[in-house]
Amino acid sequence: MTLPHFSQAMSPDRAHTGPEPGEMRVRTWHLGDDRQSLVLASRNNRLPEVVYWGPPVGGSSIDEIAAAARYDVTGGMQDEIAPLSLSPEASMTFQGQTGLTARNLDGEVIAPAFLFSHEEKQQNTLKLVYQDNGLGLSLTLDLELTPHTSLFKLRTRLDSREDISVDWLAAPVLPAPDHTDEMIEFSGRWCSELLTRRLPFAPGARVRDNRTGRTDHAHFPGLIVCSKSASNTTGEAYAFHYGWSGGHKMVVEELADGRRHVQFGHASGTMEKGKSFETATLYATYSAQGFNGAAVRFQRHVRDHLVAETRQTRPVHYNCWEAVYFDHDVDELKSIASLAADLGAERFVLDDGWFGHRDDDTTSLGDWVIDPRKFPDGLTPLIDHVKSLGLEFGIWFEPEMINKDSDLFRAHPDWLLGALDQTPGRQQFALDMSRNDVRDYLYDHIAAILETNDIGYIKWDHNRVLPVADAGQAEGVYALIDRLRRVFTAVEIESCASGGARIDFGILERTQRVWLSDSNDALERQRIQHDAALFLPASVTGSHVGPRKCHTSGRIFDIRFRAWTAAQRHMGFEMDPRELTGEEVDVLKEVTRWWKDNRDWMMQADILRLDSADPAVTAEQHLAEDGERFVAFAAQMRTSDQTLPRPLRLTGLDASATYRVSLANRNDAPRLSRGEPLLKSRDIDVSGQYLMSHGVVLPWRFPDTIWVLEGHKL
Ligand code: GLA
């Protein structure tokens, strides 16, 4: 609900001119619901600042909150404290990172002094427009609170009378409140996406400027600000996500006076000269229930609002990449598809290698024509076979890329993005996606494949960083995907970029799944998917059972660990099924059956990360939308320091209800588990309070194994 407050009536003509000498005008606004409040205040028509962000302010007067928030002034300071506004301005003697860095075409720095122009209010939205008439600039701040998922969606737009050049434009700037101490930020690498790092605040700025041109493994655009004691299940957390696929910049700054602020925008220098500039959407939320409170809102928002299609039953995937790589042979692929179907697969994805002369990764990107050497009768015989098994057919593309050894490059060398003599990445180069002719070419070729073949799914890849960071590239790919989706409405798309290098809410507005990582190593997957759950629901997060000996780590894991790990998300297989032993086939079939029996509620459940008392155990609980059932997965990531397993405390349950808890895989207890914890022989009926306070006593187990606990409210 938006409740605007005006401590002093403004006449529209005065609104642009600022106060008379000695006059002080305060405007206040409140955006909030039953989970959080954001209070804005502005003085003298200047840009507003957040004066409160936290639990709902309830009966307090918004004007009083704004007035009470004013800090003192002491020695060594300016006589007025520069506001930490939604776009901090140098013209207010703000000493930190400003919200806008721009120059005119003569190269002179522009330092606007924006004044209130007008506002538009609706139920959950607030648009504030500010102008600097002298400079011919207008700044529009859009704020929205999503009604069901309680996320603030924030965007900044800058319009200029003249052409200018913008180096930095921040989405509306939010404070990191004074009672927070730490930030959790995200880094990573190929096969180790979404690595979290918890850092204390310190004077100065923590800057992440992702100039790779894509979201990238190393720069997931998220941040959590919290107190030292905050955990998955308790404490206060402020979480942020910048929904953009072209590379972001984040600034978390502690000023000399102690205040801190958080800025997100496009990577520096990626906005070109022009008259209009706009940030992507910054999502932000306050949680009083630890990281899970924020994670659940992000998960639900992605699942129910960004990606509505995932409400439909999610099919079990089979992807042939790690089985055959570029070596496509129709008969072999058919027999693999038959085995995959027998295991329980419902969608067969033909990966890289079907087009041009693509026998390895040195050639043919851009030549999106079926290779007649490998598929003499086109894809139809394989698709017909796959469909006869009851599976849907999916196919791999990497549309934005080109090899120099391709017909496309020979015809259009000028379509390459960046210099001709640049360093390649995986032997390949990027196409300039801002060009209409490039996008038309790609549309025509992808559409031709989709029109002439029965294809329900695209795995859309992006396997290198860009030679130049430029917003036009991400805008171009968005436009291409949007155009394809308008025509091929039933085709789902997976966002892949060497695994998880393009995961963000910008791409998720137009795709239905992400390939979280090229690592099918179950131990690594446990870590990656656990951290990804801070933002992503199970329904969009691909997780596959890989080969017995993992191709990216060389490790060997038991099929039970691999299968249950994939069953925690949108399940699939990616090994050569011909390598499976009879026992492995049986286990995989059983776990896949379990997943199919549970997927309809599980893919709509909240993933709650558990605070495991044992650092060697990574655990999470999927709680059904109606709260009636749950499943908890407790993975033993290494041997524990202590002998006895520490009870696993659950979360989010109805304290007074009784739950029946069972061990779905109790037969997996090893011989060294010699005692008789109750769950080994039968189910237990206990209260939610007991499960959340004491926790469940689990049998002893080896490292690289997992317990699966099912619970039903009685
Ligand atoms: C990337 C993807 C893989 C696979 C290969 C194909 O590495 O992440 O899953 O599709 O490309 O070349």
XYZ file of C-alpha atoms and ligand atoms in Angstrom:
726
model
C 0.000 0.000 0.000
C 1.323 3.467 -0.842
C 0.562 6.126 1.717
C 1.877 9.501 0.612
C 2.220 12.137 3.287
C 2.799 15.813 2.741
C 3.855 17.729 5.742
C 3.304 20.915 3.802
C 1.026 21.426 0.844
C 2.927 22.149 -2.352
C 1.574 24.166 -5.198
C 2.710 22.640 -8.493
C 4.446 25.802 -9.738
C 6.469 26.068 -6.519
C 7.499 22.449 -6.704
C 10.242 23.183 -9.249
C 11.707 26.216 -7.617
C 12.805 25.056 -4.200
C 12.042 26.703 -0.878
C 12.206 30.315 0.081
C 15.209 31.167 2.279
C 14.765 29.751 5.759
C 11.865 27.562 4.684
C 12.081 23.775 5.194
C 9.705 21.505 3.382
C 9.520 17.800 4.062
C 7.715 15.289 1.903
C 7.333 11.718 3.015
C 6.184 8.502 1.407
C 5.571 5.028 2.709
C 5.589 1.769 0.767
C 4.850 -1.284 2.827
C 2.827 -4.344 3.673
C 2.551 -6.695 6.629
C 6.188 -7.798 6.182
C 8.142 -4.595 5.693
C 8.037 -0.815 5.467
C 10.120 1.592 3.446
C 9.831 5.238 4.411
C 11.177 7.991 2.163
C 11.645 11.614 3.099
C 12.817 14.597 1.102
C 13.628 18.084 2.178
C 13.365 21.265 0.168
C 12.218 19.433 -2.954
C 15.517 17.597 -3.278
C 15.779 13.865 -3.927
C 14.336 11.695 -1.143
C 16.294 9.328 1.037
C 15.238 6.172 2.810
C 14.808 7.110 6.467
C 13.457 3.736 7.539
C 13.563 0.201 6.116
C 12.575 -2.714 8.286
C 9.576 -4.355 9.967
C 6.193 -2.699 9.338
C 6.064 0.657 11.119
C 2.483 0.058 12.161
C 0.818 2.988 13.885
C 3.795 5.379 13.854
C 3.352 8.671 12.055
C 5.417 8.646 8.881
C 6.197 12.348 9.256
C 7.381 11.767 12.801
C 9.618 8.912 11.657
C 11.143 11.192 9.047
C 11.672 13.978 11.563
C 13.082 11.622 14.217
C 15.589 10.126 11.779
C 17.684 13.308 11.516
C 21.274 12.893 12.660
C 23.282 15.392 14.662
C 26.113 17.481 13.188
C 29.474 17.811 14.891
C 32.990 19.049 14.305
C 34.646 18.373 10.987
C 31.326 18.013 9.183
C 29.446 20.115 6.685
C 26.700 22.165 8.318
C 24.050 20.014 6.664
C 24.396 16.253 6.278
C 24.119 15.362 2.606
C 21.183 13.002 2.180
C 21.876 9.417 1.279
C 19.249 9.865 -1.389
C 17.838 7.455 -3.962
C 20.526 8.955 -6.224
C 23.162 10.667 -4.058
C 24.304 13.936 -5.632
C 27.640 15.712 -5.636
C 25.674 18.970 -5.733
C 24.574 18.179 -2.147
C 28.250 17.840 -1.169
C 27.737 14.104 -0.964
C 31.234 12.714 -0.473
C 30.686 9.124 -1.519
C 29.780 7.345 -4.739
C 27.111 9.394 -6.508
C 24.093 7.733 -8.080
C 24.876 9.253 -11.475
C 28.176 9.894 -13.231
C 27.741 11.699 -16.520
C 29.480 14.096 -18.881
C 28.329 16.373 -21.641
C 29.764 15.862 -25.104
C 32.534 18.362 -24.343
C 33.667 15.986 -21.626
C 32.596 18.220 -18.759
C 31.258 16.547 -15.636
C 27.523 17.028 -15.098
C 26.520 17.536 -11.456
C 22.750 17.883 -11.401
C 20.715 19.361 -8.564
C 17.408 17.610 -9.073
C 14.197 19.200 -7.816
C 10.808 17.618 -7.389
C 8.583 17.775 -10.453
C 5.686 15.395 -9.885
C 4.662 11.971 -8.675
C 2.274 9.195 -9.693
C 0.888 6.871 -7.096
C -1.057 3.673 -7.345
C -1.852 0.913 -4.906
C 1.672 -0.566 -4.747
C 3.686 1.742 -6.948
C 5.248 5.124 -6.671
C 6.847 7.067 -9.498
C 8.824 10.154 -8.529
C 9.982 12.545 -11.213
C 12.719 15.080 -10.528
C 14.216 17.635 -12.877
C 17.206 19.858 -13.306
C 15.842 22.379 -15.766
C 19.132 24.194 -16.166
C 20.864 21.036 -17.352
C 17.801 19.715 -19.193
C 17.756 16.494 -17.173
C 14.899 14.505 -15.755
C 15.311 11.654 -13.264
C 12.483 9.176 -12.790
C 12.513 6.836 -9.809
C 10.120 3.894 -10.012
C 9.340 1.976 -6.864
C 6.973 -0.950 -6.616
C 6.208 -3.419 -3.856
C 5.048 -6.748 -5.283
C 1.766 -7.661 -3.580
C 2.260 -11.371 -2.897
C 6.006 -11.772 -2.733
C 6.920 -8.532 -0.913
C 9.840 -7.564 -3.120
C 10.687 -3.972 -3.890
C 11.230 -3.533 -7.630
C 13.280 -0.410 -8.224
C 14.312 1.312 -11.441
C 15.927 4.639 -12.317
C 15.503 6.402 -15.644
C 17.429 9.447 -16.830
C 16.259 11.621 -19.747
C 18.356 14.413 -21.178
C 17.517 17.247 -23.567
C 20.964 16.952 -25.152
C 23.059 13.913 -25.933
C 25.209 13.049 -22.939
C 27.464 10.209 -21.955
C 26.630 8.255 -18.804
C 29.243 6.193 -17.045
C 27.139 5.175 -14.067
C 23.441 5.234 -13.286
C 22.338 3.492 -10.102
C 18.942 1.928 -9.567
C 17.304 3.645 -6.555
C 19.910 3.583 -3.822
C 19.052 1.897 -0.530
C 20.815 2.115 2.806
C 22.445 -0.781 4.598
C 20.928 0.095 7.979
C 23.272 0.932 10.849
C 22.443 -2.188 12.848
C 23.825 -4.461 10.122
C 27.484 -5.510 10.262
C 28.166 -7.727 7.310
C 27.501 -8.406 3.681
C 27.275 -11.722 1.906
C 28.346 -11.361 -1.689
C 28.671 -13.799 -4.556
C 31.633 -14.824 -6.626
C 32.455 -18.116 -8.328
C 34.008 -19.748 -11.343
C 33.218 -22.374 -13.952
C 31.946 -25.464 -12.083
C 31.696 -23.533 -8.820
C 28.951 -20.984 -9.272
C 27.394 -18.807 -6.568
C 30.200 -18.962 -4.041
C 29.192 -16.929 -1.009
C 31.609 -14.779 0.956
C 30.723 -13.061 4.219
C 32.575 -9.787 4.724
C 32.447 -7.196 7.496
C 31.710 -3.613 6.551
C 34.731 -1.342 6.580
C 35.210 2.311 5.729
C 35.367 2.783 1.978
C 33.680 1.016 -0.879
C 33.382 -2.615 -1.847
C 32.951 -2.507 -5.627
C 32.156 -5.329 -8.009
C 32.230 -4.189 -11.608
C 31.376 -7.082 -13.896
C 32.734 -6.115 -17.300
C 32.411 -9.567 -18.878
C 29.297 -8.518 -20.813
C 27.251 -11.333 -19.284
C 26.059 -12.213 -15.789
C 29.054 -14.537 -15.501
C 30.150 -17.303 -13.131
C 32.184 -14.882 -11.090
C 29.539 -12.203 -10.531
C 26.072 -13.447 -9.622
C 24.275 -10.087 -9.124
C 23.068 -10.636 -5.574
C 23.882 -9.337 -2.103
C 22.676 -9.930 1.427
C 23.304 -7.397 4.168
C 22.816 -8.721 7.682
C 23.878 -8.716 11.281
C 26.701 -10.984 12.480
C 24.261 -13.329 14.164
C 21.900 -13.714 11.178
C 21.564 -17.246 9.862
C 19.353 -19.140 7.455
C 16.513 -19.295 9.962
C 16.942 -16.321 12.297
C 17.958 -12.693 12.357
C 17.487 -9.725 10.079
C 18.581 -9.696 6.468
C 18.314 -7.259 3.571
C 18.646 -9.022 0.238
C 19.237 -7.571 -3.234
C 19.254 -8.872 -6.785
C 19.882 -6.928 -9.994
C 17.836 -8.505 -12.787
C 20.112 -7.969 -15.757
C 22.131 -10.259 -18.046
C 24.673 -7.762 -19.357
C 26.939 -7.487 -16.328
C 26.287 -5.343 -13.278
C 28.180 -3.060 -10.982
C 27.610 -3.111 -7.235
C 28.888 -0.553 -4.763
C 28.539 -1.107 -1.033
C 30.010 1.891 0.656
C 30.604 2.933 4.234
C 31.030 6.682 4.403
C 33.402 8.449 6.769
C 30.383 9.417 8.909
C 29.462 5.718 9.266
C 26.391 5.554 7.041
C 26.342 2.796 4.417
C 24.542 2.494 1.136
C 24.045 -0.090 -1.577
C 24.081 0.696 -5.273
C 23.374 -1.580 -8.220
C 23.390 -0.697 -11.903
C 24.789 -1.782 -15.248
C 28.550 -2.382 -15.363
C 30.459 0.858 -15.744
C 30.760 2.249 -19.227
C 28.147 -0.053 -20.747
C 25.639 2.699 -21.435
C 26.361 4.551 -24.624
C 25.903 8.205 -25.502
C 22.296 9.230 -25.847
C 19.301 11.002 -24.400
C 17.651 8.228 -22.361
C 19.157 5.756 -19.946
C 17.464 3.230 -17.740
C 18.639 0.723 -15.190
C 17.331 -2.810 -14.994
C 15.134 -3.768 -12.045
C 16.786 -3.970 -8.659
C 14.883 -6.381 -6.416
C 15.239 -5.825 -2.683
C 13.556 -7.119 0.420
C 13.824 -7.037 4.203
C 13.454 -10.262 6.160
C 12.993 -10.745 9.884
C 13.263 -14.536 9.416
C 16.915 -14.829 8.440
C 18.078 -15.518 4.903
C 15.177 -17.921 4.334
C 12.634 -15.123 4.720
C 14.188 -13.330 1.748
C 14.999 -16.521 -0.183
C 11.384 -17.679 -0.113
C 10.205 -14.366 -1.556
C 12.733 -14.524 -4.392
C 11.938 -18.204 -5.052
C 8.193 -17.572 -5.158
C 8.581 -14.504 -7.306
C 10.613 -16.387 -9.903
C 8.337 -19.426 -9.768
C 4.941 -17.751 -9.764
C 5.490 -14.403 -11.458
C 8.594 -14.394 -13.651
C 8.254 -17.964 -14.932
C 4.586 -18.882 -14.840
C 5.118 -21.988 -17.022
C 6.871 -23.826 -14.216
C 3.464 -24.349 -12.613
C 3.082 -27.130 -15.192
C 4.514 -30.557 -14.384
C 8.277 -30.494 -14.867
C 9.502 -33.322 -17.123
C 12.544 -35.452 -16.236
C 15.375 -34.457 -18.591
C 17.877 -36.502 -20.460
C 20.766 -34.500 -21.957
C 23.261 -36.343 -24.201
C 26.256 -33.973 -23.798
C 28.376 -36.027 -21.406
C 27.392 -39.257 -23.184
C 28.472 -38.474 -26.749
C 29.799 -34.887 -26.901
C 30.114 -33.960 -30.627
C 29.945 -37.538 -31.811
C 26.366 -37.694 -33.054
C 25.213 -40.935 -34.624
C 21.486 -41.434 -35.144
C 21.364 -45.119 -34.192
C 23.463 -44.575 -31.115
C 21.365 -41.593 -30.051
C 18.210 -43.639 -30.553
C 19.444 -46.429 -28.334
C 20.548 -43.921 -25.679
C 17.096 -42.314 -25.846
C 15.459 -45.713 -25.353
C 17.567 -46.399 -22.255
C 16.904 -42.908 -20.906
C 13.168 -43.411 -21.392
C 13.376 -46.679 -19.504
C 15.047 -44.866 -16.615
C 12.160 -42.408 -16.540
C 13.232 -39.502 -18.776
C 10.481 -37.429 -20.380
C 12.458 -34.865 -22.395
C 15.479 -35.695 -24.585
C 17.859 -32.817 -25.282
C 20.205 -33.104 -28.258
C 23.222 -31.039 -27.232
C 26.029 -29.378 -29.207
C 27.228 -31.100 -32.415
C 24.179 -31.443 -34.739
C 24.828 -28.479 -37.096
C 27.388 -27.237 -39.636
C 30.538 -29.373 -39.427
C 30.653 -29.287 -35.676
C 32.967 -32.194 -34.812
C 34.683 -30.257 -32.054
C 34.509 -26.785 -30.581
C 36.671 -25.073 -33.221
C 34.071 -24.703 -35.925
C 30.554 -23.980 -37.224
C 28.944 -21.737 -34.602
C 26.626 -19.540 -36.657
C 25.846 -22.229 -39.261
C 22.517 -23.350 -37.834
C 21.843 -25.964 -40.491
C 21.519 -29.689 -39.711
C 24.733 -31.566 -40.552
C 23.791 -34.054 -43.338
C 26.824 -36.233 -42.560
C 25.441 -36.985 -39.094
C 21.729 -36.686 -39.891
C 21.330 -37.693 -43.575
C 17.530 -37.605 -43.257
C 17.444 -34.580 -41.001
C 16.460 -34.730 -37.358
C 13.062 -36.312 -38.059
C 14.069 -39.975 -37.628
C 15.605 -39.239 -34.226
C 12.726 -36.987 -33.171
C 10.174 -39.591 -34.265
C 11.974 -42.227 -32.242
C 12.204 -39.991 -29.183
C 8.518 -39.110 -29.487
C 7.540 -42.750 -29.946
C 9.101 -43.368 -26.527
C 6.838 -40.668 -25.117
C 9.583 -38.047 -24.715
C 9.630 -34.443 -25.854
C 12.552 -33.356 -28.040
C 14.834 -30.455 -27.164
C 17.848 -29.001 -28.959
C 20.958 -26.925 -28.215
C 21.764 -23.547 -29.759
C 24.416 -20.970 -28.995
C 22.920 -18.154 -31.062
C 25.106 -15.229 -30.021
C 28.350 -16.933 -31.048
C 30.372 -17.475 -34.203
C 33.493 -19.421 -35.158
C 35.838 -17.939 -37.731
C 35.672 -21.329 -39.371
C 32.031 -20.969 -40.413
C 30.099 -20.031 -43.522
C 28.545 -17.213 -41.540
C 31.901 -15.626 -40.754
C 33.113 -16.057 -44.332
C 29.988 -14.210 -45.513
C 29.793 -11.561 -42.768
C 33.111 -10.942 -41.012
C 31.778 -7.515 -40.052
C 29.102 -9.116 -37.829
C 31.718 -10.003 -35.231
C 31.591 -8.040 -31.984
C 34.888 -6.270 -31.260
C 38.199 -6.340 -33.105
C 38.897 -9.004 -35.708
C 42.217 -9.866 -34.081
C 40.846 -10.191 -30.523
C 41.650 -13.174 -28.281
C 39.099 -15.937 -28.827
C 37.307 -17.718 -25.977
C 36.729 -21.467 -26.495
C 37.911 -20.802 -30.060
C 34.859 -18.614 -30.635
C 33.724 -15.010 -30.986
C 30.503 -13.125 -30.291
C 28.128 -11.674 -32.848
C 27.097 -8.038 -32.540
C 23.591 -8.562 -31.180
C 22.700 -4.885 -31.389
C 22.493 -5.230 -35.204
C 19.066 -5.868 -36.725
C 20.541 -7.934 -39.569
C 22.322 -10.232 -37.089
C 19.158 -10.753 -35.076
C 17.101 -11.336 -38.259
C 19.587 -13.926 -39.468
C 19.462 -15.758 -36.144
C 15.695 -15.545 -35.942
C 15.285 -16.955 -39.442
C 17.640 -19.871 -38.844
C 16.309 -20.836 -35.420
C 12.716 -20.435 -36.636
C 13.447 -22.660 -39.646
C 14.626 -25.469 -37.368
C 11.646 -25.039 -35.040
C 9.123 -24.851 -37.895
C 10.324 -27.990 -39.640
C 10.916 -30.164 -36.576
C 8.792 -31.112 -33.606
C 10.841 -29.365 -30.923
C 9.532 -28.327 -27.529
C 12.697 -27.083 -25.849
C 15.835 -25.048 -26.502
C 18.994 -25.152 -24.435
C 20.345 -21.634 -25.128
C 24.062 -21.445 -24.430
C 26.646 -18.617 -24.178
C 30.149 -19.956 -23.747
C 32.490 -17.008 -23.510
C 32.860 -13.578 -21.989
C 32.425 -10.672 -24.398
C 35.339 -8.675 -25.830
C 33.534 -5.426 -25.041
C 30.998 -4.808 -22.317
C 27.977 -3.133 -23.829
C 24.305 -3.071 -22.814
C 23.267 -3.453 -26.474
C 24.380 -7.063 -26.418
C 22.011 -8.144 -23.624
C 19.221 -5.963 -25.037
C 19.769 -7.667 -28.411
C 19.496 -11.171 -27.048
C 16.412 -10.231 -25.015
C 14.810 -8.908 -28.228
C 15.664 -12.092 -30.126
C 14.306 -14.393 -27.416
C 11.171 -12.270 -27.049
C 10.536 -12.449 -30.788
C 10.954 -16.232 -30.843
C 8.697 -16.642 -27.829
C 5.939 -14.583 -29.424
C 5.839 -17.047 -32.321
C 6.870 -20.351 -30.712
C 4.776 -19.964 -27.600
C 4.969 -23.613 -26.547
C 8.773 -23.865 -26.705
C 10.515 -23.678 -23.345
C 14.041 -22.279 -23.082
C 16.885 -23.119 -20.725
C 19.487 -20.455 -19.970
C 22.945 -21.986 -19.993
C 26.308 -20.244 -20.220
C 29.096 -22.767 -19.634
C 26.829 -23.855 -16.808
C 25.577 -21.014 -14.649
C 27.125 -17.917 -16.196
C 23.783 -16.374 -17.178
C 21.501 -16.735 -14.191
C 19.564 -13.610 -13.294
C 15.973 -12.404 -13.145
C 16.385 -10.590 -16.500
C 16.951 -13.827 -18.404
C 14.442 -15.657 -16.179
C 11.709 -13.312 -17.401
C 12.090 -15.063 -20.747
C 13.306 -18.602 -19.968
C 11.995 -21.507 -17.886
C 15.104 -23.192 -16.539
C 18.753 -22.508 -15.775
C 21.611 -24.927 -16.189
C 23.108 -24.210 -12.791
C 26.578 -25.577 -13.435
C 28.620 -27.744 -15.761
C 29.625 -29.639 -12.644
C 27.604 -32.831 -12.274
C 29.810 -33.712 -9.304
C 27.140 -34.378 -6.665
C 29.226 -32.978 -3.827
C 29.841 -29.719 -5.671
C 26.195 -29.620 -6.775
C 25.080 -29.859 -3.164
C 26.979 -26.679 -2.364
C 26.046 -24.811 -5.535
C 22.344 -25.585 -5.460
C 22.134 -24.902 -1.728
C 23.547 -21.390 -2.243
C 21.457 -20.843 -5.387
C 18.331 -21.465 -3.269
C 18.914 -18.047 -1.733
C 17.305 -16.808 -4.962
C 16.105 -19.719 -7.116
C 13.202 -22.137 -6.704
C 13.599 -25.843 -7.451
C 11.287 -25.607 -10.468
C 13.784 -23.619 -12.591
C 17.008 -25.155 -11.296
C 18.304 -27.970 -13.479
C 20.194 -30.762 -11.693
C 21.362 -33.884 -13.506
C 22.695 -37.284 -12.517
C 26.099 -37.296 -14.163
C 28.526 -40.091 -15.104
C 29.859 -42.390 -12.371
C 33.267 -40.773 -12.709
C 32.526 -37.069 -12.878
C 33.872 -35.494 -16.094
C 34.754 -32.170 -14.501
C 36.234 -33.333 -11.178
C 37.353 -36.917 -11.760
C 35.564 -38.023 -8.582
C 33.447 -41.133 -8.240
C 30.257 -41.087 -6.219
C 27.671 -43.714 -5.449
C 24.517 -43.554 -7.582
C 22.378 -42.888 -4.484
C 24.205 -39.670 -3.709
C 24.071 -38.578 -7.363
C 20.395 -39.434 -7.793
C 19.114 -37.836 -4.573
C 21.148 -34.714 -5.251
C 19.468 -34.280 -8.659
C 16.083 -35.094 -7.089
C 16.356 -31.941 -4.971
C 15.771 -29.738 -8.028
C 14.427 -30.107 -11.593
C 15.750 -33.607 -12.145
C 17.554 -34.985 -15.171
C 20.228 -37.455 -16.355
C 23.354 -36.623 -18.275
C 25.486 -39.767 -18.253
C 25.787 -42.430 -20.926
C 23.092 -44.821 -19.675
C 25.034 -47.705 -21.197
C 27.625 -47.343 -18.398
C 25.089 -48.060 -15.640
C 25.208 -51.358 -13.759
C 21.979 -53.235 -13.016
C 22.057 -51.973 -9.428
C 22.590 -48.388 -10.578
C 19.659 -48.674 -12.969
C 17.435 -49.949 -10.154
C 18.418 -47.131 -7.778
C 18.032 -44.480 -10.450
C 14.615 -45.767 -11.457
C 13.473 -45.845 -7.858
C 14.638 -42.302 -7.057
C 13.164 -41.018 -10.343
C 9.845 -42.665 -9.478
C 10.002 -40.999 -6.070
C 10.683 -37.645 -7.748
C 7.777 -38.053 -10.154
C 5.455 -38.956 -7.275
C 6.498 -35.819 -5.392
C 7.368 -33.268 -8.062
C 4.007 -31.580 -8.322
C 4.098 -30.314 -4.743
C 7.902 -30.211 -4.444
C 8.451 -27.964 -7.447
C 6.000 -25.502 -5.827
C 7.523 -25.802 -2.349
C 9.730 -23.308 -0.534
C 13.331 -24.403 -0.134
C 14.343 -23.563 3.429
C 18.041 -23.815 4.152
C 18.603 -25.416 7.535
C 21.087 -24.241 10.146
C 22.935 -27.489 10.536
C 24.593 -27.935 13.941
C 27.247 -29.979 12.149
C 29.293 -27.990 9.624
C 29.950 -31.245 7.765
C 26.241 -31.513 6.925
C 24.459 -29.377 4.309
C 20.728 -29.604 4.823
C 17.584 -28.100 3.397
C 13.879 -28.603 3.816
C 11.292 -28.301 1.047
C 8.062 -27.180 2.687
C 4.852 -27.569 0.681
C 2.864 -24.448 -0.199
C 0.032 -25.543 2.119
C 2.448 -26.511 4.917
C 0.998 -30.025 5.064
C 4.157 -31.907 4.149
C 7.883 -31.513 3.758
C 10.973 -33.352 2.652
C 14.389 -32.632 4.132
C 17.694 -33.577 2.540
C 20.751 -33.830 4.792
C 23.969 -34.362 2.845
C 27.094 -35.523 4.670
C 29.660 -33.416 2.820
C 32.667 -34.856 4.678
C 33.284 -36.883 7.824
C 32.151 -35.075 10.936
C 34.542 -34.025 13.675
C 32.368 -35.601 16.388
C 31.259 -39.237 16.476
C 27.507 -38.938 16.887
C 25.364 -37.278 14.222
C 23.966 -34.036 15.619
C 20.152 -33.918 15.489
C 18.856 -31.997 12.480
C 16.635 -29.084 13.496
C 13.828 -28.331 11.050
C 12.146 -24.993 10.451
C 8.936 -23.288 9.379
C 6.658 -25.957 10.893
C 3.465 -25.535 12.867
C 4.790 -25.851 16.430
C 1.580 -27.293 17.843
C 0.900 -29.768 15.027
C 2.055 -33.377 15.058
C 4.115 -34.610 12.121
C 4.785 -38.153 11.030
C 8.443 -38.312 10.015
C 9.969 -41.135 8.019
C 13.300 -41.895 6.424
C 12.657 -42.363 2.702
C 15.975 -44.152 2.163
C 16.405 -45.969 5.499
C 17.835 -49.006 3.703
C 20.880 -46.935 2.782
C 22.275 -47.081 6.344
C 25.806 -48.555 6.160
C 26.930 -51.575 8.187
C 28.902 -49.252 10.466
C 25.602 -47.803 11.643
C 25.225 -50.447 14.387
C 22.741 -48.837 16.751
C 18.968 -48.469 16.652
C 17.947 -44.849 16.178
C 14.179 -45.040 15.871
C 13.991 -43.827 12.270
C 15.975 -46.859 11.116
C 13.074 -49.138 11.987
C 9.925 -47.022 11.969
C 8.311 -43.615 11.524
C 8.069 -41.170 14.420
C 5.121 -38.922 15.386
C 6.298 -35.749 17.101
C 5.319 -32.102 17.303
C 6.584 -29.346 15.053
C 7.996 -27.734 18.177
C 10.119 -30.814 18.934
C 11.343 -31.031 15.326
C 12.339 -27.378 15.335
C 13.836 -27.322 18.859
C 15.489 -30.685 19.430
C 15.673 -31.923 15.870
C 15.670 -35.350 14.284
C 18.207 -37.970 15.346
C 19.541 -39.575 12.173
C 21.574 -42.765 11.754
C 25.331 -42.560 11.357
C 26.526 -42.565 7.721
C 29.513 -42.286 5.444
C 30.599 -39.035 3.814
C 29.133 -38.324 0.354
C 25.811 -39.830 1.350
C 22.473 -38.275 2.028
C 19.435 -38.839 4.259
C 15.992 -38.049 2.898
C 13.372 -37.309 5.554
C 9.706 -37.096 4.685
C 7.170 -35.450 6.946
C 3.374 -35.170 6.926
C 1.180 -33.141 9.211
C -1.256 -35.472 10.992
C 28.581 -25.583 -22.480
C 27.404 -26.103 -21.669
C 27.402 -27.593 -21.675
C 27.315 -28.087 -23.102
C 28.455 -27.494 -23.907
C 28.307 -27.800 -25.380
O 29.778 -25.895 -21.873
O 27.453 -25.582 -20.369
O 26.317 -28.096 -20.923
O 26.075 -27.732 -23.642
O 28.518 -26.089 -23.785
O 29.340 -27.284 -26.124
